[in-house]
mmCIF file of C-alpha atoms in Angstrom:
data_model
loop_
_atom_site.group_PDB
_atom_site.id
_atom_site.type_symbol
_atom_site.label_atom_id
_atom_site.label_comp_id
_atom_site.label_asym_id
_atom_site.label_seq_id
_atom_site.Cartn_x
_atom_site.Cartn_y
_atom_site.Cartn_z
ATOM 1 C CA UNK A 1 111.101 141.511 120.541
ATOM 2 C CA UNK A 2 114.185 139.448 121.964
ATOM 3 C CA UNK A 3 111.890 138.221 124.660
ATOM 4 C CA UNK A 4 109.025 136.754 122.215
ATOM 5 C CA UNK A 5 111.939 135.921 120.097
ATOM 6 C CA UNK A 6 113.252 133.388 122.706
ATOM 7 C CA UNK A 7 109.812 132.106 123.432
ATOM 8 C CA UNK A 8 109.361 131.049 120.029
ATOM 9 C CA UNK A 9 112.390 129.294 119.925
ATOM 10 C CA UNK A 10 111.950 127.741 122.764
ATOM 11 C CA UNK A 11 108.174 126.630 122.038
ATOM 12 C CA UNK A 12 109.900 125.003 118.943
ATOM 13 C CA UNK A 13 111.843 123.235 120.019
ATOM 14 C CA UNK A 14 109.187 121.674 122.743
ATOM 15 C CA UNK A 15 107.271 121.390 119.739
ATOM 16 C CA UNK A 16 109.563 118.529 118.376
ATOM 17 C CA UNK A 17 109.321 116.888 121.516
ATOM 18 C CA UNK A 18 106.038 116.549 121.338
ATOM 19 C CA UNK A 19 103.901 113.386 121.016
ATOM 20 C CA UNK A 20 106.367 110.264 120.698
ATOM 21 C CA UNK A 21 107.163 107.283 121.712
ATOM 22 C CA UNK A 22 110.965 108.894 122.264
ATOM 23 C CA UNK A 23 109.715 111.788 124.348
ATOM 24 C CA UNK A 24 109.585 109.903 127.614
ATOM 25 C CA UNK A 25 113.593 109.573 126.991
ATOM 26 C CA UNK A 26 114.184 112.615 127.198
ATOM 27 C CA UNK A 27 112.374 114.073 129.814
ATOM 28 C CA UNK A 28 114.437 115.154 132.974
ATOM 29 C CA UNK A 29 113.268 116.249 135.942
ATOM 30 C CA UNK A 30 113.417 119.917 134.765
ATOM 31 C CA UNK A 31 110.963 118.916 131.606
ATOM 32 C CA UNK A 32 108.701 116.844 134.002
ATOM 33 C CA UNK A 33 108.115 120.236 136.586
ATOM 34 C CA UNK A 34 107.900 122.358 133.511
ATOM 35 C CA UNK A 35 105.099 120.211 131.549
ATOM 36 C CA UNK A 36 103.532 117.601 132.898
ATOM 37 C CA UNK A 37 100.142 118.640 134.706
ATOM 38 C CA UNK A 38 100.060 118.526 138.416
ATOM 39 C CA UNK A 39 96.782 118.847 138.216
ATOM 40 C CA UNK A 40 94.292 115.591 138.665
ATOM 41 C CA UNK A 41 93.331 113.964 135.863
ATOM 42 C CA UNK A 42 89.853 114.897 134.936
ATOM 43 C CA UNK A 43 87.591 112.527 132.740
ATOM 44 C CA UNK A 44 86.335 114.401 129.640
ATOM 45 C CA UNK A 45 82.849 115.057 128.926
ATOM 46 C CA UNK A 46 81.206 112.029 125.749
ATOM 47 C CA UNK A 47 81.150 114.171 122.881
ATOM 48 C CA UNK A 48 77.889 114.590 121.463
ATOM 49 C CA UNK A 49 76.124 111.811 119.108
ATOM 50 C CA UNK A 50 77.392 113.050 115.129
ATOM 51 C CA UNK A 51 79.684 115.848 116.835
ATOM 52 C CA UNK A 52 82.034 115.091 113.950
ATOM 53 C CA UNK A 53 79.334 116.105 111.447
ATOM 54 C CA UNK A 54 80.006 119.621 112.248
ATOM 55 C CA UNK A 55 82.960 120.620 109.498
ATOM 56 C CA UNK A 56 84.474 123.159 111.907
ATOM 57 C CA UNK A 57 85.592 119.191 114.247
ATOM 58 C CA UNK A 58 88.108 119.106 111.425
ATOM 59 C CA UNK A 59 91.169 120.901 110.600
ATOM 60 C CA UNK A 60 91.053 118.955 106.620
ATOM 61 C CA UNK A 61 87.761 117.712 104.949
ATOM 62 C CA UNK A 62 87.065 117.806 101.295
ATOM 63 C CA UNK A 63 84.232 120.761 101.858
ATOM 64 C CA UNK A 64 87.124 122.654 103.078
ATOM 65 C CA UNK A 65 88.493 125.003 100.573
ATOM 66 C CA UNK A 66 89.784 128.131 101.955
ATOM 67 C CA UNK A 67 92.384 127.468 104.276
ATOM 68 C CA UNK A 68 92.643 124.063 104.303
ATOM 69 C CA UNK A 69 96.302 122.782 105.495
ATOM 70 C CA UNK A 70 96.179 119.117 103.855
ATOM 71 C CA UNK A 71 95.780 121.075 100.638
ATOM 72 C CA UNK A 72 99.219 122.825 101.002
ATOM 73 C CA UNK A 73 101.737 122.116 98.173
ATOM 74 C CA UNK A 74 105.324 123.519 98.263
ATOM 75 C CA UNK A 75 105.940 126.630 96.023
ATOM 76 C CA UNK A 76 105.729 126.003 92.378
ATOM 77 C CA UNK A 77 105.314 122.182 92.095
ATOM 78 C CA UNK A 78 103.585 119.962 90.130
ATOM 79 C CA UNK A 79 102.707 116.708 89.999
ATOM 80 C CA UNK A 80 104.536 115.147 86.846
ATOM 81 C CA UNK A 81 101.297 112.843 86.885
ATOM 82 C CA UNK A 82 97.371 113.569 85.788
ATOM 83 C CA UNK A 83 95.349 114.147 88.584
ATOM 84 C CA UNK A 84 93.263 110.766 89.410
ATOM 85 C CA UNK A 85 89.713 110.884 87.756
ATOM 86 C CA UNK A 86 87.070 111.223 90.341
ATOM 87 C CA UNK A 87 85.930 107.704 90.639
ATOM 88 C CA UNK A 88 89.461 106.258 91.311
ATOM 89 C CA UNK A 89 90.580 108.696 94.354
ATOM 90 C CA UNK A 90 91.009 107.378 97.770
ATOM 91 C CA UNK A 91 89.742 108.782 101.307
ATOM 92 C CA UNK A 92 92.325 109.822 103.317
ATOM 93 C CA UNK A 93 92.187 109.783 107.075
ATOM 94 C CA UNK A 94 95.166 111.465 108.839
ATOM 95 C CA UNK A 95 95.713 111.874 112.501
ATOM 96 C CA UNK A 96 98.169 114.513 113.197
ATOM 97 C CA UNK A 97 100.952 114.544 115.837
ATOM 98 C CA UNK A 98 100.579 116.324 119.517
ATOM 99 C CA UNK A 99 100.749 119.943 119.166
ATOM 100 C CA UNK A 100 99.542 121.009 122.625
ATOM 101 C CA UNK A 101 102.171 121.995 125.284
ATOM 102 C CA UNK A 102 99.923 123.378 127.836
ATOM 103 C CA UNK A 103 100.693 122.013 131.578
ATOM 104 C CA UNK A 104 97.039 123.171 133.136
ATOM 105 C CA UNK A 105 95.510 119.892 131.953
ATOM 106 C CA UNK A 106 95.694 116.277 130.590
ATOM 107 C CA UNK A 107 93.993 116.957 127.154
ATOM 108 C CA UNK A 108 93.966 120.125 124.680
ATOM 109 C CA UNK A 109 90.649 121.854 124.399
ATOM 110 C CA UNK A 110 89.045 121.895 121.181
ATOM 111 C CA UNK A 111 88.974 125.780 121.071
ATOM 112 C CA UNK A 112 92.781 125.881 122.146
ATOM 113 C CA UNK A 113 94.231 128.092 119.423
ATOM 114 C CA UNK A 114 97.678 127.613 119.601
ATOM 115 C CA UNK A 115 97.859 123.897 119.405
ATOM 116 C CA UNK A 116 95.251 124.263 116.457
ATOM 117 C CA UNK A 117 97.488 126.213 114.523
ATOM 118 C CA UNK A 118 100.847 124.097 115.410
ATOM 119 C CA UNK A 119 98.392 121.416 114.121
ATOM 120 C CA UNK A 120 98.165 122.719 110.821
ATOM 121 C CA UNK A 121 101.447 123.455 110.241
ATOM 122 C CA UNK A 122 102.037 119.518 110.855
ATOM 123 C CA UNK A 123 99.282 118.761 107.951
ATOM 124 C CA UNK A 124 100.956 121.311 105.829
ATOM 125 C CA UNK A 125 104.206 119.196 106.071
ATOM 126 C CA UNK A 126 102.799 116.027 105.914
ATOM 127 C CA UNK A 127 99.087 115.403 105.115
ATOM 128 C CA UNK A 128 99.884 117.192 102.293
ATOM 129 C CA UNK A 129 101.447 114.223 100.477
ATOM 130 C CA UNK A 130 98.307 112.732 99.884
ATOM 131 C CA UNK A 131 96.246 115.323 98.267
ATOM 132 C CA UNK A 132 97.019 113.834 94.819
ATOM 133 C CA UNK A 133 95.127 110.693 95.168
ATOM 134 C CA UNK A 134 91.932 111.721 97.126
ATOM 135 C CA UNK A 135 90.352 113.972 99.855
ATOM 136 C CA UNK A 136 92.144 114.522 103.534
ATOM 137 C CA UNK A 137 89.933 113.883 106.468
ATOM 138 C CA UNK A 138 92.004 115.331 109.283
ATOM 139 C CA UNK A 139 90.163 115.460 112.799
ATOM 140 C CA UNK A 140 90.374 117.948 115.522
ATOM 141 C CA UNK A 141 90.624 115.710 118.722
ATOM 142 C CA UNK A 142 91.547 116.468 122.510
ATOM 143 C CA UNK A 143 94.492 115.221 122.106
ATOM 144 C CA UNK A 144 96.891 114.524 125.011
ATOM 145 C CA UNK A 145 99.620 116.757 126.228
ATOM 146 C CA UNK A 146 103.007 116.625 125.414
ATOM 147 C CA UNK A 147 103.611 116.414 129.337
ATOM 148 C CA UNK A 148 101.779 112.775 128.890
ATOM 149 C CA UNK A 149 104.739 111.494 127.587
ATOM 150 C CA UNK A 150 107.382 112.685 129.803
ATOM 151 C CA UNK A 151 105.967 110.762 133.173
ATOM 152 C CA UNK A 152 104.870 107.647 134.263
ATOM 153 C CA UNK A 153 101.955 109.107 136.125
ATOM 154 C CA UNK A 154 98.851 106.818 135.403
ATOM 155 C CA UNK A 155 97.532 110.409 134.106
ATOM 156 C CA UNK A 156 99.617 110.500 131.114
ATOM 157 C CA UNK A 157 97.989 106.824 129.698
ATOM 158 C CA UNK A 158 94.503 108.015 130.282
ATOM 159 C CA UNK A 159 95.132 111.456 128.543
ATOM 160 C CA UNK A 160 95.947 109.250 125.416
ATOM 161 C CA UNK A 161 92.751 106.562 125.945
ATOM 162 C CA UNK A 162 90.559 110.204 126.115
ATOM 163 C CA UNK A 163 92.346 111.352 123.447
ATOM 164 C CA UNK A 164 91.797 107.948 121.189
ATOM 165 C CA UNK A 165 88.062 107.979 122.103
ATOM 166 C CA UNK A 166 87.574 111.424 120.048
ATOM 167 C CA UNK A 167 89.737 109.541 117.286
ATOM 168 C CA UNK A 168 87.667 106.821 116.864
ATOM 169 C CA UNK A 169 84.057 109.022 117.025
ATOM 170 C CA UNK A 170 86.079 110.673 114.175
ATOM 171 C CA UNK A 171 86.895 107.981 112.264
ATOM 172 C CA UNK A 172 83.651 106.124 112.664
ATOM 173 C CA UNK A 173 81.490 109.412 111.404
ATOM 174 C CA UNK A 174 84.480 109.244 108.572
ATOM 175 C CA UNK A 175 83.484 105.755 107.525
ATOM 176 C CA UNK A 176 79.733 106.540 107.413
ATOM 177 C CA UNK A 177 80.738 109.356 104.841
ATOM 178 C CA UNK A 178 82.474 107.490 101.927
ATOM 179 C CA UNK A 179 80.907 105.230 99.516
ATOM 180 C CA UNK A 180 80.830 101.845 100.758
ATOM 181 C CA UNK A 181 83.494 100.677 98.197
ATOM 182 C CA UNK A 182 85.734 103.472 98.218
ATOM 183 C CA UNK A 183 89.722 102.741 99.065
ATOM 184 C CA UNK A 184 91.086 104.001 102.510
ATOM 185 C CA UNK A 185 94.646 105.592 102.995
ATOM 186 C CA UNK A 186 94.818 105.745 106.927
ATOM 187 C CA UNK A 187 98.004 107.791 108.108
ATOM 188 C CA UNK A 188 99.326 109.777 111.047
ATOM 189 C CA UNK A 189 102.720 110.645 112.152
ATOM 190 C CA UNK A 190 103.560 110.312 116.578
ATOM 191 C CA UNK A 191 100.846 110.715 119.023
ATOM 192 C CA UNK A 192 98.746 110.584 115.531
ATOM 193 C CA UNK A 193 100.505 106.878 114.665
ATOM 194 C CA UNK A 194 100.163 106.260 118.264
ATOM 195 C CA UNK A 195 96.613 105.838 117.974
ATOM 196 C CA UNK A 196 96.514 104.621 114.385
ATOM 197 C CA UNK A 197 97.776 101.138 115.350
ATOM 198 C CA UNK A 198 95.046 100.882 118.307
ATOM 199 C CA UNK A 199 92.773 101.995 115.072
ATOM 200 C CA UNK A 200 93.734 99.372 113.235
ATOM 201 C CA UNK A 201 93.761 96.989 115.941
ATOM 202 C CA UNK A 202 90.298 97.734 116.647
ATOM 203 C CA UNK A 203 88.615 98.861 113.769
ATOM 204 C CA UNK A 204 90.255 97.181 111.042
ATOM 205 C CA UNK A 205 91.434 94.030 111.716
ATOM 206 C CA UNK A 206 89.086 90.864 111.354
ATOM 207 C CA UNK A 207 86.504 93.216 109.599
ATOM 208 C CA UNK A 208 85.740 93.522 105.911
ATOM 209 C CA UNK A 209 87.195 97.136 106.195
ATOM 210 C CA UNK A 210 90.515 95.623 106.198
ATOM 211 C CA UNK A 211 89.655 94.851 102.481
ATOM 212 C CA UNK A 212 89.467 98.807 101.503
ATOM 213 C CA UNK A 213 92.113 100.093 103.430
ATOM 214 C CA UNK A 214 95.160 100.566 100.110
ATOM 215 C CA UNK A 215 98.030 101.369 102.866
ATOM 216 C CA UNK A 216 98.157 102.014 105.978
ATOM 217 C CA UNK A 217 101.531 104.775 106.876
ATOM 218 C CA UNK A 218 102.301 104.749 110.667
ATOM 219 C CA UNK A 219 105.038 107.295 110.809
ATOM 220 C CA UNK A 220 107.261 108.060 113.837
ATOM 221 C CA UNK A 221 106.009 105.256 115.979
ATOM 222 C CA UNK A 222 107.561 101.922 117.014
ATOM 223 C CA UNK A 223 105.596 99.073 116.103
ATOM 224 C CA UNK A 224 106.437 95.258 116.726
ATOM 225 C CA UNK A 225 106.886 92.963 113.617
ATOM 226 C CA UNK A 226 106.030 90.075 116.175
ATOM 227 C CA UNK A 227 104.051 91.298 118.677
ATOM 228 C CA UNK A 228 102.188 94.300 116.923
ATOM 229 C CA UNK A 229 101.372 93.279 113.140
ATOM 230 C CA UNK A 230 99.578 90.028 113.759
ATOM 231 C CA UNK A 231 96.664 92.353 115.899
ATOM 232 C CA UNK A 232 96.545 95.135 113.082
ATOM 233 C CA UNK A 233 94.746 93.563 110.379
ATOM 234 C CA UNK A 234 96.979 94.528 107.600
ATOM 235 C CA UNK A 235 99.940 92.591 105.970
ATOM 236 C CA UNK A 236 103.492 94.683 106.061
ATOM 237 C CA UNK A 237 104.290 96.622 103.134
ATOM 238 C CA UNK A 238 107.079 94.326 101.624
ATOM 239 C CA UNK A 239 107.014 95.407 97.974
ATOM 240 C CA UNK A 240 106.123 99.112 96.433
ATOM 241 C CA UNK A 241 103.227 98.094 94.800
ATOM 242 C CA UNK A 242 101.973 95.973 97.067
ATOM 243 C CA UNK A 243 98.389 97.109 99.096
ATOM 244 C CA UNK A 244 96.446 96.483 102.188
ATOM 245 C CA UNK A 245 99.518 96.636 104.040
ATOM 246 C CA UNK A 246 101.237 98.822 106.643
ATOM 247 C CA UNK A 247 104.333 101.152 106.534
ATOM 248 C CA UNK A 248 106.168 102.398 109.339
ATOM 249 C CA UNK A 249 109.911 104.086 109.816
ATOM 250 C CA UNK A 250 111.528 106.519 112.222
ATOM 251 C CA UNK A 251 114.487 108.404 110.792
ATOM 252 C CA UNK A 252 118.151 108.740 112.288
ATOM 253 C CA UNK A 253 120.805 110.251 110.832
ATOM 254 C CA UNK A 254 124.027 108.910 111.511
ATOM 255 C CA UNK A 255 125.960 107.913 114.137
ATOM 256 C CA UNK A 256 122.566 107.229 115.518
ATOM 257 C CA UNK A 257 122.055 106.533 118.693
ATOM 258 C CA UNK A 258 118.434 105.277 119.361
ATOM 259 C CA UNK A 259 119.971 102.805 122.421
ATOM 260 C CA UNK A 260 117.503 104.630 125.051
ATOM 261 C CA UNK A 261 114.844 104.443 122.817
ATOM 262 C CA UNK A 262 115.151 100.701 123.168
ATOM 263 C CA UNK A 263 115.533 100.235 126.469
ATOM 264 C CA UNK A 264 112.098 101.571 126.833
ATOM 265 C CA UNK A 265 110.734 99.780 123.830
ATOM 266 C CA UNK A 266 112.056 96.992 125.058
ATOM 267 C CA UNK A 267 110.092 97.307 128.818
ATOM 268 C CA UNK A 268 106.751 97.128 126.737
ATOM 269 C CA UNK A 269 104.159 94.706 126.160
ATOM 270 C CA UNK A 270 103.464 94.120 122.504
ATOM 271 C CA UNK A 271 99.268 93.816 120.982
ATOM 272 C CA UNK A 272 99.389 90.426 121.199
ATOM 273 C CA UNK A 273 99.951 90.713 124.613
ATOM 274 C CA UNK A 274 103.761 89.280 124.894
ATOM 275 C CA UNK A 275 106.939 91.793 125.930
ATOM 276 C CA UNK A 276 108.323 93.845 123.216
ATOM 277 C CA UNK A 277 111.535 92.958 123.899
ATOM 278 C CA UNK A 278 114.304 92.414 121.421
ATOM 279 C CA UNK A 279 111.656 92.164 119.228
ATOM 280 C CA UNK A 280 112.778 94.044 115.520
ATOM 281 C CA UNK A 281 110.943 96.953 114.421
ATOM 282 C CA UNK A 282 108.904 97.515 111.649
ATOM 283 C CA UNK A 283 111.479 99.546 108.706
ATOM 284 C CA UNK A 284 110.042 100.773 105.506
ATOM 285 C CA UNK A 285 111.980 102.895 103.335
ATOM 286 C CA UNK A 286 109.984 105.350 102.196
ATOM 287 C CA UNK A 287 112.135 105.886 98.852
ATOM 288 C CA UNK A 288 111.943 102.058 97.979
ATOM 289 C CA UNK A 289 108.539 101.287 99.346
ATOM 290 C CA UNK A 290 109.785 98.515 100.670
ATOM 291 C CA UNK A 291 110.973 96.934 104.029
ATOM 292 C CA UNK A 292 114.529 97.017 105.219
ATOM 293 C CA UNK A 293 116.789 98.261 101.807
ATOM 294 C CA UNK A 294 118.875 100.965 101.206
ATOM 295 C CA UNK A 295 118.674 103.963 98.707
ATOM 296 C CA UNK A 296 120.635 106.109 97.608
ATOM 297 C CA UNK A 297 120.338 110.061 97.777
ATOM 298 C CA UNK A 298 119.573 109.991 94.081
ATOM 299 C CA UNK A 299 116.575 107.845 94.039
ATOM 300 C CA UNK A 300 115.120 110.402 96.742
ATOM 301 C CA UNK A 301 112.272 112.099 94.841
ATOM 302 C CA UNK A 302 112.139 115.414 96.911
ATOM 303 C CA UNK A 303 112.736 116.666 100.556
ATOM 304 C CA UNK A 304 110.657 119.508 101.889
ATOM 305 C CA UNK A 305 113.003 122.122 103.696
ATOM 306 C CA UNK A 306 111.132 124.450 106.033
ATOM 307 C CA UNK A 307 111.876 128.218 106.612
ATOM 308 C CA UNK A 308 112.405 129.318 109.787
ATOM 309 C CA UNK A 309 108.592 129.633 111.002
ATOM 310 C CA UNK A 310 107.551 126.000 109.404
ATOM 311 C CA UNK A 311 105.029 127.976 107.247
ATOM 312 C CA UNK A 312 106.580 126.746 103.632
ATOM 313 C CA UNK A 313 109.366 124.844 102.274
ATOM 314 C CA UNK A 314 111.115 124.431 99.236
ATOM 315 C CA UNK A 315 111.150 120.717 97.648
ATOM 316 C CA UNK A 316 115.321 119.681 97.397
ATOM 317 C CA UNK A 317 115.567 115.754 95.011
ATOM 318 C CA UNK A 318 118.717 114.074 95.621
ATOM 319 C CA UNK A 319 119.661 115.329 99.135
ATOM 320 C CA UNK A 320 118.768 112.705 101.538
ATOM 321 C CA UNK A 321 119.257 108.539 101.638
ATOM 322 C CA UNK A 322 117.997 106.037 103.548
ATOM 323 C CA UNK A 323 118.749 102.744 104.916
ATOM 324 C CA UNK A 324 117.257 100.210 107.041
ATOM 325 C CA UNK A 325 119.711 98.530 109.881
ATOM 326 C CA UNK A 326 119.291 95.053 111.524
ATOM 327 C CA UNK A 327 117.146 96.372 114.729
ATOM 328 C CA UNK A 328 114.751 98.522 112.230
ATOM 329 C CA UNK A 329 115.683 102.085 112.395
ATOM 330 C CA UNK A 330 115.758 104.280 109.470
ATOM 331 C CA UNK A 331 119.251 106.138 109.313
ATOM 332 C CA UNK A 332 119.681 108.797 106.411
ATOM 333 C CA UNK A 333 123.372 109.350 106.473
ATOM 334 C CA UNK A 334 124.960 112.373 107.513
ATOM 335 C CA UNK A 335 122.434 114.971 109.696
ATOM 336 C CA UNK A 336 121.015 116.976 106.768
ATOM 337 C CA UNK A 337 120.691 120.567 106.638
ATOM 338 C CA UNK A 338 116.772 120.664 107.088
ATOM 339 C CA UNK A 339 116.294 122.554 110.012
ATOM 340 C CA UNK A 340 117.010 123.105 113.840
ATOM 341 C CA UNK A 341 114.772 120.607 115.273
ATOM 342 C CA UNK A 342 116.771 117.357 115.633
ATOM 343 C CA UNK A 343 116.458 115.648 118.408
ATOM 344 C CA UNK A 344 119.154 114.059 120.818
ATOM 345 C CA UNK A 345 121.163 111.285 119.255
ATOM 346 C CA UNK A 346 120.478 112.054 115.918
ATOM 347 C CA UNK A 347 116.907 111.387 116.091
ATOM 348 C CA UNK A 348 115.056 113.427 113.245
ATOM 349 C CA UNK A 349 111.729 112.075 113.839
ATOM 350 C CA UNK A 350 109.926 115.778 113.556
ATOM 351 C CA UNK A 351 110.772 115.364 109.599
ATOM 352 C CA UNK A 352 110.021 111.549 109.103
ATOM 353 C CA UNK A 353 107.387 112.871 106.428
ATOM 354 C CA UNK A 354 109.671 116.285 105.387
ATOM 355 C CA UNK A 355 112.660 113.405 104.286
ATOM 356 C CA UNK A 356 110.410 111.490 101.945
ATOM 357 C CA UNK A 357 107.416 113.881 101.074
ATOM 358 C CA UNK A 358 108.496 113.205 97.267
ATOM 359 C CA UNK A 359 108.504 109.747 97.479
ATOM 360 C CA UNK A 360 105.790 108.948 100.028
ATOM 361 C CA UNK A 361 103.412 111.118 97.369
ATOM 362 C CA UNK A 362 104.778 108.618 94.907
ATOM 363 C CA UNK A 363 104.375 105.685 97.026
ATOM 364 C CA UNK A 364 100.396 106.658 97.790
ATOM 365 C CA UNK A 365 99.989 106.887 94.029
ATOM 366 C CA UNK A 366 101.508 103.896 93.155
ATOM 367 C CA UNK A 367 99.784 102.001 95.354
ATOM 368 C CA UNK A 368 96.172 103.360 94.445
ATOM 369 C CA UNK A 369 97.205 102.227 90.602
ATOM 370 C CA UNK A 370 97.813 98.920 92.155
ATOM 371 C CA UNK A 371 94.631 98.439 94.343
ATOM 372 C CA UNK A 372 92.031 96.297 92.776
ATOM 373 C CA UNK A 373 89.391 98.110 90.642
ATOM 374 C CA UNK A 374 86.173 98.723 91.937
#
């Protein structure tokens, strides 16, 4: 028992390092020999034409009932607003974060079960905050390992280009689903927000899609105000009712220290293909829904706290604040008492969503009220 014990908390706390732009910071060489592949990076066979027509490709999908993660709520709420009619809900496409730790290869098997189930304790936590205003689409995908991000072995990028090449069959098969004038919450959280922006970049922006898409939440992922936004088709999310614009935040709590993060971020070449470098960062704050405020504990609608095993959580208003600073990092104040999983410098990125569910379930609402009738 103390044996599986320690593997569990060990495989948790890989788990948080898993999938983010921040993970390469952290990996020593003990992390690089313990999980990035040594093995050759081997190209993945094309899925097949309308694989993602098959409802067992997805872990969330409004035919799925029974079982269905994105349909998680935390015990005994309720939404203090009527349910959306039919005719007004959006589709909601959410890419989860990396849940597969394996080392024996670049990209997780569709069949792997243990990074399937991780994966839906991620949607549990986080697609969940959409469920009030429309149906979850949440794709399986060979996603990359976590080892991809802790090397700068050519293998890691093209375990993430595989990995975005099952994303976009998914969200292409996704598109051909939905009524033609239906509106479009797109939303992922690391690896998942990772290859939201290419998404965007490629699939929204410049194309009358861009009209349909209400918000756009790229969670846990740096992106570029002036190097990344003019590619992604969408406006910035300046004002809570505003639509057809992008959110994006990564959570500290404080004394923060995020100065490795930018040292990398600042090595990188932006979308519109100049460096990255002191370049601010996209900051929403999820309790305003707006860009770089500050807000008070009080105005924080709910924060999910997990139990120990990340299975449920128990809503807590009033707990945790947030502020934008001048570089565009989200700091929340003292570390809150939400769980184990913080990572170094005060980084909480595994609960960017778990801070704000309340509010981010607000924000999606709001915004859907604001979006232009069909």
């Amino acid at each position: 028992m103390a044996r599986k014990f320690l593997y569990f908390v060990a495989s948790m706390v890989i788990l948080v390092l898993a999938g983010a732009f921040v993970f390469r910071l952290y990996g020593d060489e003990l992390m690089e020999v313990a999980f990035v592949p040594d093995t050759e990076f081997t190209a993945q066979e094309v899925l097949e034409t309308n694989v993602y027509a098959d409802p067992l490709m997805w872990l969330a999908r409004p035919e799925l009932v029974k079982g269905n993660p994105a349909l998680w709520l935390p015990q005994g709420y309720e939404d203090a607003e009527p349910a959306l009619p039919e005719g007004k809900k959006a589709a909601v496409f959410f890419i989860h974060p990396t849940s597969f730790l394996d080392k024996d290869r670049w990209n997780a098997p569709l069949d792997d079960k243990e990074s399937q189930a991780r994966a839906r304790i991620f949607l549990r936590g986080q697609a969940s905050a959409f469920n009030a205003i429309g149906d979850v689409w949440a794709p399986r995908y060979r996603q990359a390992t976590m080892g991809a991000f802790l090397t700068t072995k050519p293998e890691g990028q093209q375990a993430l280009d595989a990995a975005y090449q099952d994303v976009l069959a998914a969200f292409d098969y996704f598109i051909t689903q939905i009524p033609d004038d239906q509106p479009i919450i797109l939303a992922g959280h690391s690896q998942g927000s990772l290859h939201l922006t290419n998404l965007l970049k490629d699939r929204v922006a410049g194309t009358p899609l861009a009209n349909r898409i209400v918000a756009a939440y790229v969670a846990g992922w740096p992106v570029s105000v002036d190097t990344d936004i003019p590619e992604m088709g969408l406006d910035i999310c300046a004002a809570p009712d505003q639509t057809r614009c992008i959110l994006s935040w990564q959570s500290f709590a404080e004394p923060a220290d995020y100065g490795r993060i930018l040292t990398v971020y600042d090595m990188t070449i932006g979308f519109n293909g100049k460096p990255r470098k002191d370049s601010k960062l996209l900051c929403s704050n999820p309790i305003n829904g707006d860009i770089d405020s500050s807000a008070l504990a009080t105005a924080n609608l709910g924060t999910l706290v997990p139990n120990e095993d990340l299975r449920e959580a128990t809503l807590v208003a009033g707990s945790v604040p947030a502020r934008c600073d001048k570089r565009g990092f989200l700091l929340i104040g003292d570390p809150p008492e939400i769980g184990p999983y913080a990572l170094p410098g005060n980084n909480y990125h595994v609960y960017d969503y778990s801070l704000f569910w309340a509010n981010i379930r607000a924000d999606a609402r709001r915004r859907m009220a604001s979006f232009p009738v069909r």
